[in-house]
Coordinates of C-alpha atoms in Angstrom, one line a residue:
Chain A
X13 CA -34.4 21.6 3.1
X14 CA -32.2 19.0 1.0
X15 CA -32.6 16.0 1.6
X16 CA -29.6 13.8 2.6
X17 CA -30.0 11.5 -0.4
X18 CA -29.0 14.3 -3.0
X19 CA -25.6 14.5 -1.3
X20 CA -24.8 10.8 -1.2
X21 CA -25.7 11.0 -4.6
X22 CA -23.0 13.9 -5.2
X23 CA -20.3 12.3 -3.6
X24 CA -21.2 8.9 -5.3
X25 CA -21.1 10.7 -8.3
X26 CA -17.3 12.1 -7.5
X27 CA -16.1 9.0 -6.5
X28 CA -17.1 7.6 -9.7
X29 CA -15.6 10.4 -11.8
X30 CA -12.4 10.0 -9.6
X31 CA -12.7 5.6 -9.9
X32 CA -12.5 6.4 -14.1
X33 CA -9.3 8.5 -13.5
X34 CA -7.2 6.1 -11.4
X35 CA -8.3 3.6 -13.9
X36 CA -8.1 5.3 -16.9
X37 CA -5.1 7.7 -16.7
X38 CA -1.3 6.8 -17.3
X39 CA 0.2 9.6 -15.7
X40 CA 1.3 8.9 -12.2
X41 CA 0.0 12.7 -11.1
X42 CA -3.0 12.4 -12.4
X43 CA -3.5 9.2 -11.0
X44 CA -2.6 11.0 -7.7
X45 CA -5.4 13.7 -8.5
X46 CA -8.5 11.2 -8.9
X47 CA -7.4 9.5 -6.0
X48 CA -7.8 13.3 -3.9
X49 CA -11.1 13.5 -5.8
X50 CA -12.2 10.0 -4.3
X51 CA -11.2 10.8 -0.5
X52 CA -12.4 14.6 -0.9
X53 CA -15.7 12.8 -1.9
X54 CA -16.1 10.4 1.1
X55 CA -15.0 13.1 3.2
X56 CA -18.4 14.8 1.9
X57 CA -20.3 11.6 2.4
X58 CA -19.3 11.5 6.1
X59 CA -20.0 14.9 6.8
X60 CA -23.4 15.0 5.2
X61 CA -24.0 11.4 7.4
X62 CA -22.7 13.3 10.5
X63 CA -25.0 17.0 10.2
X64 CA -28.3 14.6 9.3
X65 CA -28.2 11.6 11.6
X66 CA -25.6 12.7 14.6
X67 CA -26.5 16.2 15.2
X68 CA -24.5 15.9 19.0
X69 CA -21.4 14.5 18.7
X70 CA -20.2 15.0 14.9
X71 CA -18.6 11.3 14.6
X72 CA -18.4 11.9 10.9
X73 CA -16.6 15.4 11.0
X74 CA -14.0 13.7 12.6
X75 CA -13.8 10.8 10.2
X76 CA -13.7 13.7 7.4
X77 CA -10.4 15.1 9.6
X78 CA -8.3 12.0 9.7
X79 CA -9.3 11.7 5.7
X80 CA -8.1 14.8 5.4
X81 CA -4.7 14.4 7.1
X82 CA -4.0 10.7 5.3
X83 CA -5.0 12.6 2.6
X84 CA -2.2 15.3 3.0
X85 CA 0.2 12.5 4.5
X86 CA -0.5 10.1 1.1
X87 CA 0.0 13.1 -1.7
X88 CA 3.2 13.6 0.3
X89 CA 4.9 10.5 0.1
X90 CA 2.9 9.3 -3.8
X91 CA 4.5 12.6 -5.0
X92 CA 8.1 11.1 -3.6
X93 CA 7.6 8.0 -4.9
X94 CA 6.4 9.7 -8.8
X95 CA 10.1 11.8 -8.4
X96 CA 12.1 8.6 -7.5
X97 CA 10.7 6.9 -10.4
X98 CA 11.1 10.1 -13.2
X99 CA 14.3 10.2 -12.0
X100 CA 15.4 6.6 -12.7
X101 CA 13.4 6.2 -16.5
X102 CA 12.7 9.8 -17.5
X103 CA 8.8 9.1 -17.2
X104 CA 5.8 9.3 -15.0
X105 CA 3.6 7.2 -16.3
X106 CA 2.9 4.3 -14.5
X107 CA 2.6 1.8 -17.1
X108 CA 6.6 2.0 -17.6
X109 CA 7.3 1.5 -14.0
X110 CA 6.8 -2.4 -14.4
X111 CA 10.6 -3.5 -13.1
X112 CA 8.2 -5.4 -10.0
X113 CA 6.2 -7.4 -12.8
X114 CA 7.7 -10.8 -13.2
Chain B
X9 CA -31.0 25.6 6.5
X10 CA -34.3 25.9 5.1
X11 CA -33.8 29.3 3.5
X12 CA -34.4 29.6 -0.4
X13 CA -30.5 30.6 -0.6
X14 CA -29.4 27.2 0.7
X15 CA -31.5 25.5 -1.7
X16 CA -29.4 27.7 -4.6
X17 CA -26.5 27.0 -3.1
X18 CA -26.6 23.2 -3.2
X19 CA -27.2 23.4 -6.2
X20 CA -24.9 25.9 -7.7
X21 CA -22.1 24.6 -5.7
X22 CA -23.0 20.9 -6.4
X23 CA -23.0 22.1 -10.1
X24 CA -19.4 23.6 -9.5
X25 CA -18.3 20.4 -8.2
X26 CA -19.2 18.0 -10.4
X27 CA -18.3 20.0 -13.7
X28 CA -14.8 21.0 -12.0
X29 CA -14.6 17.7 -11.4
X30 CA -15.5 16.9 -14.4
X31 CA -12.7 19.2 -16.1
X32 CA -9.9 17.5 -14.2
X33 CA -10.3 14.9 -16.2
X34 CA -11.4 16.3 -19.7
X35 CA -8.6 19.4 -20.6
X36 CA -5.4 18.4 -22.4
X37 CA -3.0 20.3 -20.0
X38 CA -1.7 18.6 -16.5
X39 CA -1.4 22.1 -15.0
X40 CA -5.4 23.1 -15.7
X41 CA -6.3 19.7 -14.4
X42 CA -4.7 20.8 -11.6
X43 CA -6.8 24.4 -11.6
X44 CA -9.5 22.7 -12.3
X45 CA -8.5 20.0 -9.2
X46 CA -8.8 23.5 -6.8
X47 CA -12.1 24.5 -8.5
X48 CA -13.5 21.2 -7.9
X49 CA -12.4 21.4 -4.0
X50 CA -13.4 24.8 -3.5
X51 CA -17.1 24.1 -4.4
X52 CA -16.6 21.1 -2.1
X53 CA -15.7 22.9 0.8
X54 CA -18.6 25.8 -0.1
X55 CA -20.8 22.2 0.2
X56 CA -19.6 21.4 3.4
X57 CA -20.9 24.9 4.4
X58 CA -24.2 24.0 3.4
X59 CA -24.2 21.6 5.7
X60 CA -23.2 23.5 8.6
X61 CA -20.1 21.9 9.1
X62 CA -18.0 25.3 9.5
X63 CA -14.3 23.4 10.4
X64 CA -14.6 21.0 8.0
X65 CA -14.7 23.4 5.2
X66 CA -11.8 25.7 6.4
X67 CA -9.6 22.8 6.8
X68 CA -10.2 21.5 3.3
X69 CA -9.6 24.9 1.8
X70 CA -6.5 25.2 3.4
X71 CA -4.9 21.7 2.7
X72 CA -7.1 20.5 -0.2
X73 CA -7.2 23.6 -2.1
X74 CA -4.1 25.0 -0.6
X75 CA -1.2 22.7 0.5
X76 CA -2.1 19.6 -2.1
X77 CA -2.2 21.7 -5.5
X78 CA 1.2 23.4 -4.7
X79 CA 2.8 19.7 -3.9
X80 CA 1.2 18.4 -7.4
X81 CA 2.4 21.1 -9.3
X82 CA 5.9 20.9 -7.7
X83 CA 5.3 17.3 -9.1
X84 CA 4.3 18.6 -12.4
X85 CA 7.1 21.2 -12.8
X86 CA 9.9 18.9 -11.7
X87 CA 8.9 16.0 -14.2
X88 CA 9.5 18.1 -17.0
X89 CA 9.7 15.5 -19.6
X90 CA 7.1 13.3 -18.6
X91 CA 3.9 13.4 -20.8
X92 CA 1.5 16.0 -20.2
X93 CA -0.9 14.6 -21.9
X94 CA -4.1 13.8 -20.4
X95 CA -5.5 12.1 -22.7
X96 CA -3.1 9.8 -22.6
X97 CA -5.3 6.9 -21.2
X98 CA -4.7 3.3 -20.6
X99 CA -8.2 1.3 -20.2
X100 CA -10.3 4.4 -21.1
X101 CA -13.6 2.0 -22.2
X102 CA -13.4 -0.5 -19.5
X103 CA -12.5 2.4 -17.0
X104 CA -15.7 4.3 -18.4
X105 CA -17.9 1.5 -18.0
X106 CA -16.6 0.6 -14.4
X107 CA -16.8 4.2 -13.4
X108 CA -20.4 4.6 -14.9
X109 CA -21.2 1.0 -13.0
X110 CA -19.8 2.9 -9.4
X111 CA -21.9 5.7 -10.2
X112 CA -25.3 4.0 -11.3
X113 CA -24.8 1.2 -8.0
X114 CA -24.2 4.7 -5.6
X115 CA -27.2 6.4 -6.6
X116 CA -29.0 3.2 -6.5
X117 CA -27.9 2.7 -2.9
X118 CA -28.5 6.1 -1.9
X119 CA -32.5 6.8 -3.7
X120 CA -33.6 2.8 -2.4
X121 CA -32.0 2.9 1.3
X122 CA -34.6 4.5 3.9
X123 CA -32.1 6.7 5.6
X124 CA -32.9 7.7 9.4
X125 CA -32.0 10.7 9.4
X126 CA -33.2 13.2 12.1
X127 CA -36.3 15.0 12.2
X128 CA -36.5 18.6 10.7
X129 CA -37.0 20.3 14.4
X130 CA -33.8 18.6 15.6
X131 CA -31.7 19.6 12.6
X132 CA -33.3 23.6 13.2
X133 CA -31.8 23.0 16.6
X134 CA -28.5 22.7 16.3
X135 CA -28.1 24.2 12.8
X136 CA -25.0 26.6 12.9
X137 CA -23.9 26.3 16.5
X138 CA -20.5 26.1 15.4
X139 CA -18.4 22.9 15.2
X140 CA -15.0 23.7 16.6
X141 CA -15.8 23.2 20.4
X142 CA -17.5 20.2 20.1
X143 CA -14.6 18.8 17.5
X144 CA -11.4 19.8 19.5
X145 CA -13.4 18.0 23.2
X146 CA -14.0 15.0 21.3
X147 CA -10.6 14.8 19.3
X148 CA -9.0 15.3 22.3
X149 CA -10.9 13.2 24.5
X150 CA -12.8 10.4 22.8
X151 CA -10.2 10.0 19.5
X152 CA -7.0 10.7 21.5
X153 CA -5.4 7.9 20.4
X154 CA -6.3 8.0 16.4
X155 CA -5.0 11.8 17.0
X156 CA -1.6 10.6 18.0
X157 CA -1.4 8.1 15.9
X158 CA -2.4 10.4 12.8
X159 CA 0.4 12.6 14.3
X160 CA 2.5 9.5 13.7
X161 CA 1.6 9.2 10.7
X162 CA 2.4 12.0 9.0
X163 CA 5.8 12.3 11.0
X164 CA 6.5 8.6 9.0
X165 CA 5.0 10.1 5.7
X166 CA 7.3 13.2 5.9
X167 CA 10.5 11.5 6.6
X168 CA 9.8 8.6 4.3
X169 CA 9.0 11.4 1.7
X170 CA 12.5 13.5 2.5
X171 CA 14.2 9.6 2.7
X172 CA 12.8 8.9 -1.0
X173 CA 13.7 12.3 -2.9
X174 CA 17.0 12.4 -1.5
X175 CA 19.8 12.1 -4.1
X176 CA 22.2 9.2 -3.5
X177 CA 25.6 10.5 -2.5
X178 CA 27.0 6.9 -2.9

């Protein structure tokens, strides 16, 4: 069967990819979008730790659920937040939103 | 689990994944990063088949690859003037390099650490009992109170969400 490692090293490799989008991208959405990419890949991680070390009481898959819902709860109220700001300077790119900088 | 087919799948799915994944952040349009977004999150919940985890994968292709994409491309659509360009990139070197630091340190960690992971007779066991009774006992019983206060949560999220997109009417 697979061995456990290969997955880490999936979701490692996800969370990278999703580190270089928050960091790279200017666009508030797609900022938004790496940061889904970077919970979706824990959520793997602690699933695959839960099916090969904690084969009785699943401690990870229900780690992965409450990722998921701060997940849903976080997109909710970023997306908001990315509105509000469009709507007060036309742009969603988060390098303009710098009115906090002093 | 020890079938050839699993096997495949990991791989073609893992394949998926990463080159979805991968296409979020390499096509011009914000709307097929987006697709691609789903793509990426369907193969990931096809993963989290492999690994018997039948819940898991149902919930994340109803909210990840349901619920999320339609609230980011409401975002998309109603930011109609806002760059679309994803190339547009602030610190693309420095982001690269950190990135590609993240990734070389996690497959580090994960090839050098000696895992203890069950033994093979174990896994065979309890391999595709189904997940949901054992999931809905212990969230309701051991994790009662990070269940309410998750239930909390998003009631805060949703309000402060309706609170921040509401026009002024002074």
């Amino acid at each position: 069967m697979i061995p456990l490692e290969y997955y880490l090293v999936l979701s490692g490799i996800l969370f990278a990819l999703g580190f270089y989008g928050v960091l790279a991208r200017r666009s508030a959405i797609l900022i938004l979008i790496a940061v889904e990419l970077m919970l979706a890949a824990v959520s793997l991680n602690f699933v695959a730790f839960a099916s090969y070390m904690d084969a009785e009481l699943f401690t990870g898959v229900i780690f992965a659920i409450f990722v998921i819902t701060i997940a849903a709860a976080e997109v909710g109220l970023a997306l908001g937040i990315v509105l509000r700001i469009f709507r007060e300077r036309r742009s969603a790119n988060v390098d303009e939103a710098s009115s906090l900088k002093w | 689990m020890d079938s050839i087919g699993v096997i495949i799948g990991f791989y073609a799915l893992a394949g998926l994944t990463v080159g979805a994944a991968l296409l979020v952040f390499l096509v011009r349009n914000l709307l097929h990063a987006v697709l691609a977004l789903v793509l990426a999150f369907l193969g990931m919940s096809g993963l989290f088949i492999t690994l018997s985890a039948d819940f898991i994968a149902m919930a994340q292709i109803l909210i990840y690859a349901g619920a999320i994409p339609v609230l980011l491309v409401f975002a998309v659509m109603l930011t109609p003037h806002a760059s679309r360009d994803n190339a547009n990139s602030l610190f693309a070197p420095g982001g690269l390099l950190i990135g590609l630091g993240f990734a070389a340190l996690f497959v580090f960690v994960a090839m050098a650490t000696v895992w203890p992971v069950l033994d093979v007779e174990t896994l065979h066991v309890q391999s595709f009992a189904g997940t949901v009774r054992t999931i809905g006992a212990a969230l309701l019983g051991d994790y009662l109170l990070a269940f309410e206060l998750a239930s909390v949560l998003l009631l805060a999220a949703f309000v402060g969400a309706v609170a921040l997109v509401r026009e002024d009417e002074a």
